[in-house]
PDB file of C-alpha atoms and ligand atoms in Angstrom:
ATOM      1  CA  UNK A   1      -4.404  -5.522  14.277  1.00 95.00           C
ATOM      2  CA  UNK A   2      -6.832  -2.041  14.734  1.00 97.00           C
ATOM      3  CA  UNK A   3      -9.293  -2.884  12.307  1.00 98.00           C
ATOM      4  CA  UNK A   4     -11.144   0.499  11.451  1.00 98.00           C
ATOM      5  CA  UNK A   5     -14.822   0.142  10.012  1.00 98.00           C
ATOM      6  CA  UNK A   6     -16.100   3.270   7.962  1.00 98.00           C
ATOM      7  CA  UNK A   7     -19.303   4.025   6.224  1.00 98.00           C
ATOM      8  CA  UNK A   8     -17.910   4.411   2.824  1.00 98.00           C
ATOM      9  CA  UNK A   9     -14.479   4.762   0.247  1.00 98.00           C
ATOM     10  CA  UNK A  10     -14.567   8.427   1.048  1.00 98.00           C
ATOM     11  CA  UNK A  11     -14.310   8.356   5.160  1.00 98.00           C
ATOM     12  CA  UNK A  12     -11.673   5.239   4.675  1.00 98.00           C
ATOM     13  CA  UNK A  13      -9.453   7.919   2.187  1.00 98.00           C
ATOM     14  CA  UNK A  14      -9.786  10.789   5.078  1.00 98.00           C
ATOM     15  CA  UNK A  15      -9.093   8.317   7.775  1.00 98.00           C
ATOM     16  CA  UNK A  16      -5.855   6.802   5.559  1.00 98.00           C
ATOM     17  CA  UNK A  17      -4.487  10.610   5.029  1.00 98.00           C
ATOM     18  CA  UNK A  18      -4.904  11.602   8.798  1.00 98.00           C
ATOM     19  CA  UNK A  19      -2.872   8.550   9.501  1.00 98.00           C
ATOM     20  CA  UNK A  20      -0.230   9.460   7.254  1.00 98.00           C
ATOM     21  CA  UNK A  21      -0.446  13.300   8.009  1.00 98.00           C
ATOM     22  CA  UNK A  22       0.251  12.433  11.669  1.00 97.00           C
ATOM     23  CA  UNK A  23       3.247  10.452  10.655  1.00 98.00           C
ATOM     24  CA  UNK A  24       4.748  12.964   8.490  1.00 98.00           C
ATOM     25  CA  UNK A  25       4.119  15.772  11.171  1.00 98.00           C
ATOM     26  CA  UNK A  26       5.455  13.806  14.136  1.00 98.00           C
ATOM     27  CA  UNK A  27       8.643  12.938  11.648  1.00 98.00           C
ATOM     28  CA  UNK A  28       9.081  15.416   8.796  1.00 98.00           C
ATOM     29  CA  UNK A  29      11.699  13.126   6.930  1.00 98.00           C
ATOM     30  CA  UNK A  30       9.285  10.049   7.549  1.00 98.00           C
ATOM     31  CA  UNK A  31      10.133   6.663   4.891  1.00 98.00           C
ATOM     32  CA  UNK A  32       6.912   5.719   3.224  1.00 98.00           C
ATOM     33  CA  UNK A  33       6.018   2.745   1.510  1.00 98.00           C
ATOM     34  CA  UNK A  34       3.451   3.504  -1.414  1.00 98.00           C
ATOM     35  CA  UNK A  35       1.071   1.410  -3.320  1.00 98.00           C
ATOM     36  CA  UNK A  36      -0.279   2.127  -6.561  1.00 97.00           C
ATOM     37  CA  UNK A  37      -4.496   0.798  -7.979  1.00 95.00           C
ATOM     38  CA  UNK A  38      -7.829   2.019  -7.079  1.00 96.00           C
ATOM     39  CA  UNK A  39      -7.813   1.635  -3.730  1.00 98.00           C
ATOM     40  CA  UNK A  40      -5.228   4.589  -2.381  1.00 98.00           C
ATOM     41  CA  UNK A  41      -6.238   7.271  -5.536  1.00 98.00           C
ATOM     42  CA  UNK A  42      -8.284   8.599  -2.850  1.00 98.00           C
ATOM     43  CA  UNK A  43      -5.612   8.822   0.091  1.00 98.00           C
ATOM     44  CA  UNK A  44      -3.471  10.655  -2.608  1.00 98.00           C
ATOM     45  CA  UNK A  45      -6.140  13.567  -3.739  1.00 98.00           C
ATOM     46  CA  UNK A  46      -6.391  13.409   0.042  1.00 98.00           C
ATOM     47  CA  UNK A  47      -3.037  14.009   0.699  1.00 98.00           C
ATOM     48  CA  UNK A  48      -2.474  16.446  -2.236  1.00 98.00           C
ATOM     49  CA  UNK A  49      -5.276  18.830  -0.686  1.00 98.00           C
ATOM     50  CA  UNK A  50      -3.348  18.814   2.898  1.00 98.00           C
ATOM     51  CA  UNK A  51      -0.356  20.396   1.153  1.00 98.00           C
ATOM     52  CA  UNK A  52      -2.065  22.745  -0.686  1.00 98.00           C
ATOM     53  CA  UNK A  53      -4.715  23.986   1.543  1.00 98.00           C
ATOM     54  CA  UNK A  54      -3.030  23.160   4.836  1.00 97.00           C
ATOM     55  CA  UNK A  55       0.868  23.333   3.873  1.00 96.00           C
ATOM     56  CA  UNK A  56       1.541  19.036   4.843  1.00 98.00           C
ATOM     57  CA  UNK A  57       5.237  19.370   3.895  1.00 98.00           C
ATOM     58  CA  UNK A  58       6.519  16.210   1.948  1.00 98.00           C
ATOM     59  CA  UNK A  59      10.120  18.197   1.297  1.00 98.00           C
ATOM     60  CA  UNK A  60      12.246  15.536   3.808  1.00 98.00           C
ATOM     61  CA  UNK A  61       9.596  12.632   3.024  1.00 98.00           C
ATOM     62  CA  UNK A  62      11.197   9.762   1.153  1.00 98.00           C
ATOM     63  CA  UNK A  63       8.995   7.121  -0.418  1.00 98.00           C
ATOM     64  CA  UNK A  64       9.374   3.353  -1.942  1.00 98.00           C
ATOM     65  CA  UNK A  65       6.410   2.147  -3.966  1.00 98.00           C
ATOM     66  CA  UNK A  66       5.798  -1.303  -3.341  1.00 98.00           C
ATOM     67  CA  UNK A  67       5.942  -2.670  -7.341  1.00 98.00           C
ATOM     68  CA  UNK A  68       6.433  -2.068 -10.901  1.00 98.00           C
ATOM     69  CA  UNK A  69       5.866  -3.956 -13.887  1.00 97.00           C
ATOM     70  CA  UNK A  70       8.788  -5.515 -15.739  1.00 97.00           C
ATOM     71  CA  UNK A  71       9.468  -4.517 -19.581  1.00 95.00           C
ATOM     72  CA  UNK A  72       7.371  -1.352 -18.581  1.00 95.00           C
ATOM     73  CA  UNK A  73       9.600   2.360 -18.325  1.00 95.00           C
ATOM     74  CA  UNK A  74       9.542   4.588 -16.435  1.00 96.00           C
ATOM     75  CA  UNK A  75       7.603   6.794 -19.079  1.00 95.00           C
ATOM     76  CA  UNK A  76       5.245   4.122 -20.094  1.00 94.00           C
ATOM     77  CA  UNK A  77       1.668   5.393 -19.370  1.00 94.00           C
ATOM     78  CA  UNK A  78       0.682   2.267 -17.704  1.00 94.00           C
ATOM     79  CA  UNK A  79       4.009   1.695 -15.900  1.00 96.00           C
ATOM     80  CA  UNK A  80       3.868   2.533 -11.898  1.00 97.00           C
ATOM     81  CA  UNK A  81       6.168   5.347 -12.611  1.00 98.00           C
ATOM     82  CA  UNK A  82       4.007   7.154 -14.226  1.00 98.00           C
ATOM     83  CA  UNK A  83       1.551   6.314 -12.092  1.00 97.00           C
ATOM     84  CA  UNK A  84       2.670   7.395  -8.878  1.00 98.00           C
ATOM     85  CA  UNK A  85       3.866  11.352 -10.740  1.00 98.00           C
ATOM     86  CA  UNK A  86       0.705  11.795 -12.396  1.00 98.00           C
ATOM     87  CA  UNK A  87      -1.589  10.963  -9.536  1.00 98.00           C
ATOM     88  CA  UNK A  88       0.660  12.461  -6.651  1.00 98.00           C
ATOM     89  CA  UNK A  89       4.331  13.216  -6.650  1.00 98.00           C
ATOM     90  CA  UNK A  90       3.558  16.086  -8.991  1.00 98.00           C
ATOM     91  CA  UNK A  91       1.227  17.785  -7.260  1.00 98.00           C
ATOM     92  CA  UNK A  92       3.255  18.015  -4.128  1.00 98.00           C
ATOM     93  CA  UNK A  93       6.912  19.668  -2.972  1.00 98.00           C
ATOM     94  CA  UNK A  94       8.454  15.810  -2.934  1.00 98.00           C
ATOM     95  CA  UNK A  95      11.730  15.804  -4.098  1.00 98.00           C
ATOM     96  CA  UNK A  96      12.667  13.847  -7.361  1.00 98.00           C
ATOM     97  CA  UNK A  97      15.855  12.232  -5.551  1.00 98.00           C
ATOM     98  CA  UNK A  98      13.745  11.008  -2.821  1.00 98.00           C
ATOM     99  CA  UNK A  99      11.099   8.787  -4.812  1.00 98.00           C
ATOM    100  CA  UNK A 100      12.291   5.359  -4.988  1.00 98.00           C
ATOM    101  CA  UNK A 101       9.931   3.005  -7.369  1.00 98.00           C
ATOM    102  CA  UNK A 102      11.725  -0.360  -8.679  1.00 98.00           C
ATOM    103  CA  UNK A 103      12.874  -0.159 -12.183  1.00 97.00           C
ATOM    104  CA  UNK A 104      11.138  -2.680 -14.989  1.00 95.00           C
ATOM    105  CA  UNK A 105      13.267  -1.793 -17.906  1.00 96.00           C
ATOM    106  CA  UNK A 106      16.833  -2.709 -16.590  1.00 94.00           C
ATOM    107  CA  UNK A 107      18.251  -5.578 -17.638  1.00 93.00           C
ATOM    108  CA  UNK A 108      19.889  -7.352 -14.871  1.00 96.00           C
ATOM    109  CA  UNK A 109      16.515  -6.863 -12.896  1.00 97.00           C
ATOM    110  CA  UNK A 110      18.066  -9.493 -10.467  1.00 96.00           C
ATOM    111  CA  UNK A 111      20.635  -6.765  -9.182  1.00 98.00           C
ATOM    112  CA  UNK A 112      18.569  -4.270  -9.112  1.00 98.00           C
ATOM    113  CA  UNK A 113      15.879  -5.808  -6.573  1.00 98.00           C
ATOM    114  CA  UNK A 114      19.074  -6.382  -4.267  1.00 98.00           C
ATOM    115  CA  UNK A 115      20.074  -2.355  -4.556  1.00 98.00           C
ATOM    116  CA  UNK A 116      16.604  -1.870  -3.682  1.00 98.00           C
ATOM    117  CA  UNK A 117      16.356  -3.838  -0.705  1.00 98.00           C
ATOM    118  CA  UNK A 118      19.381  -2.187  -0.021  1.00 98.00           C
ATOM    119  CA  UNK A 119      18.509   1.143  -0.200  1.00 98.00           C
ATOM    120  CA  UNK A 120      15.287   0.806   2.291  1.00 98.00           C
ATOM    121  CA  UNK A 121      17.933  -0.474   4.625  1.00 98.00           C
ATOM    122  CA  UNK A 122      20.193   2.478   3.928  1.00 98.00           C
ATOM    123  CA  UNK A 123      17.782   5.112   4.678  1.00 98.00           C
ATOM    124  CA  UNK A 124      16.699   3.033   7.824  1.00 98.00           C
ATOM    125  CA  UNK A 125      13.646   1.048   7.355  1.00 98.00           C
ATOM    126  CA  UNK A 126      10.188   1.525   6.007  1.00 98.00           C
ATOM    127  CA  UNK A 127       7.995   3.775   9.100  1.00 98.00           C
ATOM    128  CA  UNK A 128       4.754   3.502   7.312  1.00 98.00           C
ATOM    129  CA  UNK A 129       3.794   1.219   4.527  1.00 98.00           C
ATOM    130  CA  UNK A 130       0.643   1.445   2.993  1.00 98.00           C
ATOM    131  CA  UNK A 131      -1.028  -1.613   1.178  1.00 98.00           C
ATOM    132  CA  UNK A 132      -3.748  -1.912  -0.925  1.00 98.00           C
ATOM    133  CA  UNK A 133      -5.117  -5.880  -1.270  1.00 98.00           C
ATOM    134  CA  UNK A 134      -5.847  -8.247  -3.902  1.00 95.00           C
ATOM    135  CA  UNK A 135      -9.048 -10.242  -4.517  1.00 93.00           C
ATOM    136  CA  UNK A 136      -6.467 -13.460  -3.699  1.00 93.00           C
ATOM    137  CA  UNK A 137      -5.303 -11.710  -0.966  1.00 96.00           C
ATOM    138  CA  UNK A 138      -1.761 -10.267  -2.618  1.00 95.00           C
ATOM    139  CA  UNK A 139       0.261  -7.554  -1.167  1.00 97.00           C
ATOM    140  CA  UNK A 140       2.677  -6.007  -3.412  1.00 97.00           C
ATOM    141  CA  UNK A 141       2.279  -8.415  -6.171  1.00 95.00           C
ATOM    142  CA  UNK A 142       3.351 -11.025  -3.752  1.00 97.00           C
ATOM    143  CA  UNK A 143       0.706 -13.763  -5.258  1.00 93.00           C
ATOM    144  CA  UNK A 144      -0.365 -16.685  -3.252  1.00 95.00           C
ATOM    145  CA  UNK A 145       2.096 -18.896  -2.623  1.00 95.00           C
ATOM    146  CA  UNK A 146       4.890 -16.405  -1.872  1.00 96.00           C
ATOM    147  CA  UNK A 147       6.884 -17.080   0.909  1.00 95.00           C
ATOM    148  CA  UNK A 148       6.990 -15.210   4.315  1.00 95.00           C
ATOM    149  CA  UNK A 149      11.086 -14.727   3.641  1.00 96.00           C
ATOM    150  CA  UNK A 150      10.522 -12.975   0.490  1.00 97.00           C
ATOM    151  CA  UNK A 151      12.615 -10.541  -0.520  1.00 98.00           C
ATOM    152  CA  UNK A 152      12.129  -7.649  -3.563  1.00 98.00           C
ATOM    153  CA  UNK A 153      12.014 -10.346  -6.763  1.00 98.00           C
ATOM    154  CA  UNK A 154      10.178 -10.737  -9.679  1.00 97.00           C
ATOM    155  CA  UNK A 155       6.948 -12.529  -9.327  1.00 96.00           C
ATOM    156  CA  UNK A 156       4.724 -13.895 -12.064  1.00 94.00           C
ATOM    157  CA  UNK A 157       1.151 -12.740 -12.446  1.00 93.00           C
ATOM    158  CA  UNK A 158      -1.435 -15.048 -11.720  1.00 91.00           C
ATOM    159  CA  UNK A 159      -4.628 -14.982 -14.505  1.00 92.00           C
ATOM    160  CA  UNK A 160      -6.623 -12.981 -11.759  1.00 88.00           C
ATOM    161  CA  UNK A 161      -4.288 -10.309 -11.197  1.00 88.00           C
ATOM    162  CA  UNK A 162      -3.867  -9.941 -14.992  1.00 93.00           C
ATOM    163  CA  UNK A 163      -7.546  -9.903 -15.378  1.00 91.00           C
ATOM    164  CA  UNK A 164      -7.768  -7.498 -12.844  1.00 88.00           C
ATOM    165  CA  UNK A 165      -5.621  -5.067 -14.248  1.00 89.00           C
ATOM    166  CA  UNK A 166      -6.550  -5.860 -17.861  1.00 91.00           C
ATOM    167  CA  UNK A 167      -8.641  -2.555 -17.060  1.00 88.00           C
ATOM    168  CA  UNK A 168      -6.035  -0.540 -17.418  1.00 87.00           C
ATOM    169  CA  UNK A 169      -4.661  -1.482 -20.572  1.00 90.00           C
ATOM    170  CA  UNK A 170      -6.111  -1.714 -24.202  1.00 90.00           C
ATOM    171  CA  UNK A 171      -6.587  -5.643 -23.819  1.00 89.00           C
ATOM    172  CA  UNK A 172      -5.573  -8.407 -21.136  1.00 90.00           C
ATOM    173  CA  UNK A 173      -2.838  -9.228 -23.730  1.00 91.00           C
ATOM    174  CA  UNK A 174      -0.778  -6.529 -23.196  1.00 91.00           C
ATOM    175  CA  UNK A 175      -0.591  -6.264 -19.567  1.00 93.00           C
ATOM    176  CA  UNK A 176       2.912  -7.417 -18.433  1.00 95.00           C
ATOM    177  CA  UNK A 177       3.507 -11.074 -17.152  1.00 95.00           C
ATOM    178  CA  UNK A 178       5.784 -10.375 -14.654  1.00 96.00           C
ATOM    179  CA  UNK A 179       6.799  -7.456 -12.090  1.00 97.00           C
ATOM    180  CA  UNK A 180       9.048  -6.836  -9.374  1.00 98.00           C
ATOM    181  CA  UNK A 181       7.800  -6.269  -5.991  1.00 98.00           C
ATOM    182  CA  UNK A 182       8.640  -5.951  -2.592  1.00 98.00           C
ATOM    183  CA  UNK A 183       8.797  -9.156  -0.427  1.00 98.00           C
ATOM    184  CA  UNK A 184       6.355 -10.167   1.865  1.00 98.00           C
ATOM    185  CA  UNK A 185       9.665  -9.931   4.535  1.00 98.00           C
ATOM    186  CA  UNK A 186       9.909  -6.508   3.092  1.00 98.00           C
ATOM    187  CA  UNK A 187       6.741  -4.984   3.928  1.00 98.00           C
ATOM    188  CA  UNK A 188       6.707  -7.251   7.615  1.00 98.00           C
ATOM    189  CA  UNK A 189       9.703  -4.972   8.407  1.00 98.00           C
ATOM    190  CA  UNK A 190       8.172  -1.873   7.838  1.00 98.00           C
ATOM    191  CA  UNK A 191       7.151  -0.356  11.376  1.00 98.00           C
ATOM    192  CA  UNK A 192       3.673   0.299  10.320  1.00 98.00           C
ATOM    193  CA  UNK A 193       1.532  -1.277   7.572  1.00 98.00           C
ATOM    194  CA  UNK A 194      -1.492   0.641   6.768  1.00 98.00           C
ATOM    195  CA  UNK A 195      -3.468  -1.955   4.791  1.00 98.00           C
ATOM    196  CA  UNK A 196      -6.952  -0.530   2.757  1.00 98.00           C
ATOM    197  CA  UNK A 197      -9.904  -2.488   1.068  1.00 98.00           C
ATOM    198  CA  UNK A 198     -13.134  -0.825  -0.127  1.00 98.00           C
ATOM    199  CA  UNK A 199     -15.767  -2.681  -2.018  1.00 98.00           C
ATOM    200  CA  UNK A 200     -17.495  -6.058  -1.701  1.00 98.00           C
ATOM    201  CA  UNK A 201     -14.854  -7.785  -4.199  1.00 97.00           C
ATOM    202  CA  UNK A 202     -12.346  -7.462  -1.339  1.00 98.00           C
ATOM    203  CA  UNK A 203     -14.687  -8.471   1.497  1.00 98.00           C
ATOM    204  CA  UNK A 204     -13.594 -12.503   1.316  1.00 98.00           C
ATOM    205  CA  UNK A 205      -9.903 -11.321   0.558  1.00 98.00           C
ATOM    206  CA  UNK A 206     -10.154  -9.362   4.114  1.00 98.00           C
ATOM    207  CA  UNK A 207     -12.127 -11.588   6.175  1.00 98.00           C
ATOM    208  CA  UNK A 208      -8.998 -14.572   5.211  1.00 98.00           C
ATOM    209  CA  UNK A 209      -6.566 -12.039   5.838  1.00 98.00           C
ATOM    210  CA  UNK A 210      -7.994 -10.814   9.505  1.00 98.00           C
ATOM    211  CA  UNK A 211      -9.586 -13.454  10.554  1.00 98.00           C
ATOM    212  CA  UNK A 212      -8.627 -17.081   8.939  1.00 97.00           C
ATOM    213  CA  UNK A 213      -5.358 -19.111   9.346  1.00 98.00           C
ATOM    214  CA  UNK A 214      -2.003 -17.581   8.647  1.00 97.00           C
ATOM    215  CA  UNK A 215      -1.099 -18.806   5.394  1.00 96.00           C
ATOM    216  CA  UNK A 216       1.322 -18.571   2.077  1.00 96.00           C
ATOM    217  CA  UNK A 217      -2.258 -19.528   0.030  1.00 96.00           C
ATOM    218  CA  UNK A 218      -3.183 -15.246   1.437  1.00 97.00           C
ATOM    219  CA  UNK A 219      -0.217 -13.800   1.654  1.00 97.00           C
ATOM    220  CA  UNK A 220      -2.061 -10.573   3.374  1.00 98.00           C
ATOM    221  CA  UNK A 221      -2.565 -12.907   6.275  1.00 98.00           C
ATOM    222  CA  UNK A 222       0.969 -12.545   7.298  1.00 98.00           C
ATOM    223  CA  UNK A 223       0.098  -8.962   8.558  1.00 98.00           C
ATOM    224  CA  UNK A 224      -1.345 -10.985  11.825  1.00 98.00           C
ATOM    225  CA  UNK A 225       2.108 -11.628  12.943  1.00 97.00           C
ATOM    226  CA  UNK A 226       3.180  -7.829  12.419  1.00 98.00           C
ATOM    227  CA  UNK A 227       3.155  -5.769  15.588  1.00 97.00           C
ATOM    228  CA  UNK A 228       1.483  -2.963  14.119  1.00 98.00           C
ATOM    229  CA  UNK A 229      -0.885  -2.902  11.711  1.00 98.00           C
ATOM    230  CA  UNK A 230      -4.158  -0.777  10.768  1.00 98.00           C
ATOM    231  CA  UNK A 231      -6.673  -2.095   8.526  1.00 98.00           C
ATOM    232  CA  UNK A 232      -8.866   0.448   7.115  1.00 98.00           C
ATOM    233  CA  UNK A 233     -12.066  -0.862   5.598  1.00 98.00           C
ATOM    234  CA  UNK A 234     -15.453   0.468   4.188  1.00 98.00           C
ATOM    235  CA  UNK A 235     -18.912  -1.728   5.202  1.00 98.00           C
ATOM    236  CA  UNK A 236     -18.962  -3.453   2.134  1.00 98.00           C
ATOM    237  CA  UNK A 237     -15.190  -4.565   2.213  1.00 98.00           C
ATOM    238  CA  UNK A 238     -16.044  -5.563   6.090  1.00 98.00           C
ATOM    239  CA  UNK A 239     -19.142  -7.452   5.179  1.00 98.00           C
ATOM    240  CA  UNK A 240     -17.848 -10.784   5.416  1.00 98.00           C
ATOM    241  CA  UNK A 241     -16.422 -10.536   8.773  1.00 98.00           C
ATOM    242  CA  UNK A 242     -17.076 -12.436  11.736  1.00 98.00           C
ATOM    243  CA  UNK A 243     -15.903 -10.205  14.557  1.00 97.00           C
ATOM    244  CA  UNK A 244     -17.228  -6.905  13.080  1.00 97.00           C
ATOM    245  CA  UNK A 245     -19.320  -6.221  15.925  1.00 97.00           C
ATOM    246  CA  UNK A 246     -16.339  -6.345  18.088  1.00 97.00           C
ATOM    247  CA  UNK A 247     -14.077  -4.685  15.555  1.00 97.00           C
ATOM    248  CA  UNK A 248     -16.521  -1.303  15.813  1.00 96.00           C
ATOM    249  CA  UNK A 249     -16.809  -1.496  19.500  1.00 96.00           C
ATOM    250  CA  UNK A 250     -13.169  -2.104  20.555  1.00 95.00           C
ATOM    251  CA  UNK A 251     -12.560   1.146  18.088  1.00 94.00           C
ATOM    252  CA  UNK A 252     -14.967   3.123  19.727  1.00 94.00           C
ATOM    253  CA  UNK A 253     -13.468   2.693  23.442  1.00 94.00           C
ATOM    254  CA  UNK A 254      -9.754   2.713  21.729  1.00 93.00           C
ATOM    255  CA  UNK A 255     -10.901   6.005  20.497  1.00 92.00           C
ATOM    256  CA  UNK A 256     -12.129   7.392  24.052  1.00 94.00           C
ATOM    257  CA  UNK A 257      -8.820   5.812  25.844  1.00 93.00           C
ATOM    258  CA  UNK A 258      -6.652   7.837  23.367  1.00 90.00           C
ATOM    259  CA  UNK A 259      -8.988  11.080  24.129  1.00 92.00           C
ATOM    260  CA  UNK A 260      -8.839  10.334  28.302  1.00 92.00           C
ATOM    261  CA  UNK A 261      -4.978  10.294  27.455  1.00 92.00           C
ATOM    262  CA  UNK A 262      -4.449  13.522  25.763  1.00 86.00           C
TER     263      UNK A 262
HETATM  264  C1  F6R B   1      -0.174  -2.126  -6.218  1.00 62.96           C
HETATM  265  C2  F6R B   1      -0.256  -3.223  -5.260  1.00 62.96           C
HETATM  266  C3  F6R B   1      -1.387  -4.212  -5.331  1.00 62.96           C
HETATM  267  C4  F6R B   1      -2.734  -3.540  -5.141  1.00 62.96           C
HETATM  268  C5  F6R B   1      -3.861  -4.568  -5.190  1.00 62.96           C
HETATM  269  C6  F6R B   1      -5.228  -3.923  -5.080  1.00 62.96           C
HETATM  270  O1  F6R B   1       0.990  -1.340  -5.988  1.00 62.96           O
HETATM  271  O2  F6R B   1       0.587  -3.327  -4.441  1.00 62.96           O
HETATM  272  O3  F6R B   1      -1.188  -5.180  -4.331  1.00 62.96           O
HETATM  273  O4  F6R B   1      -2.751  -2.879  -3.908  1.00 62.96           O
HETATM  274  O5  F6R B   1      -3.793  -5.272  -6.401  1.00 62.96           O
HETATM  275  O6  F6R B   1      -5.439  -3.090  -6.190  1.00 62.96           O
HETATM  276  P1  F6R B   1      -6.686  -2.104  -6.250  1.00 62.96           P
HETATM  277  O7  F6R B   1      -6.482  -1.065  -5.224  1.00 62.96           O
HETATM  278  O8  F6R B   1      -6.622  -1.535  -7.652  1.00 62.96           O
HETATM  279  O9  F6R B   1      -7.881  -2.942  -6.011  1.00 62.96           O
END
């Protein structure tokens, strides 16, 4: 894992977008795995600004968001539909057949999480995927307890994750019990996971997923077995780490060995 240490939200966002700018430059029709929350609302304004101000061309990208409610459409306002078009895809040249984002509203749910698992395969694999993290140490909505073999499914919420995103809806009633999200097998098969935490409510989330015991209890901590994975985190989300030190160091000579290279 290169774990990345930044001052603040706004130097992890501009860190996150150069990533993903690279990617799409290097490979213009580049498959990217997209997460919805707080977290990456940053990384998209980011993002957003590269195409307008410096042309970042998302016309071959294709993209598959991690999750979406189920009982939620497309159009709800809370759904991760709408989501994903009113805080990004609109604002850039993506193309509408290109945007993949599980369907909550159909009703044999169980075939579509096969087509979509399908359909990554189809267009090749996932190049980058980029997580955000739960306080329990979720990816996707892959709660603890989810298997390493998992495969897109519907998951139940647990109470935390419903609390959590009680703050987007009216009242903690009406957020939906259930969604269907990517598998934790999924997202290991993506060539590059680009996982984000800001804020001291992830820091014990982070330092189980970096640095404790690979376990289905923090699903995150899978990522250790992935070959290639970048953690992106601001001081306070870092605070609880052990190895920080080393983290900042061993980023600091990485940096001058990829400069020496050029
Ligand atoms: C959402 C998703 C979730 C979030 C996680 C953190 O698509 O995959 O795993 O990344 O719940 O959410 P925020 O960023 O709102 O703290």
């Amino acid at each position: 894992m290169r774990v990345i240490i930044v001052p603040d939200y706004d130097a992890l966002t501009e860190e996150a977008a150069r990533i993903i700018k690279k990617e799409i430059e290097i490979k213009p029709d580049l498959v990217l795995g997209l997460a919805t929350g707080t977290t990456p609302l940053g990384v998209y304004r980011k993002l957003i600004q590269f195409h307008q101000e410096e042309s970042l061309d998302f016309s071959k990208v294709r993209t598959f968001n991690l999750d979406e409610y189920v009982g939620l459409s497309p159009k709800h306002p809370m759904s991760y539909n709408y989501f994903m078009w009113n805080n990004f895809f609109r604002y850039i040249n993506i193309r509408e057949e290109n945007v993949y984002i599980p369907r909550g509203d159909i009703k044999d749910l169980q075939a579509h999480c096969r087509w979509y698992e399908q359909k990554i395969k189809q267009v090749g694999g996932i190049d980058l995927q980029l997580l955000g993290i739960g306080r329990d140490g979720h990816i996707g909505f892959n709660e603890p307890g989810s298997s390493f073999g998992s495969r897109t499914r519907i998951k139940t919420l647990t109470p935390e994750t419903i609390e959590d995103n009680s703050r987007f809806f009216k009242n903690k009633e009406e957020v939906p019990k259930y969604a269907i999200t990517m598998g934790i097998r999924t997202i290991y098969e993506a060539k590059h996971c680009l996982l984000l935490a800001s804020g001291k409510t992830k820091a014990r989330a982070i330092r189980e997923c970096i640095e404790g015991p690979v376990s289905a209890f923090v699903p995150a901590s899978f990522l250790q077995f992935h070959p290639q994975v970048t953690v992106i985190l601001d001081e306070q989300a870092a605070s609880e780490l052990q190895r920080k030190d080393y983290y900042k160091h061993s980023e600091k000579f990485q940096r001058q060995l990829e400069e020496d290279l050029k």
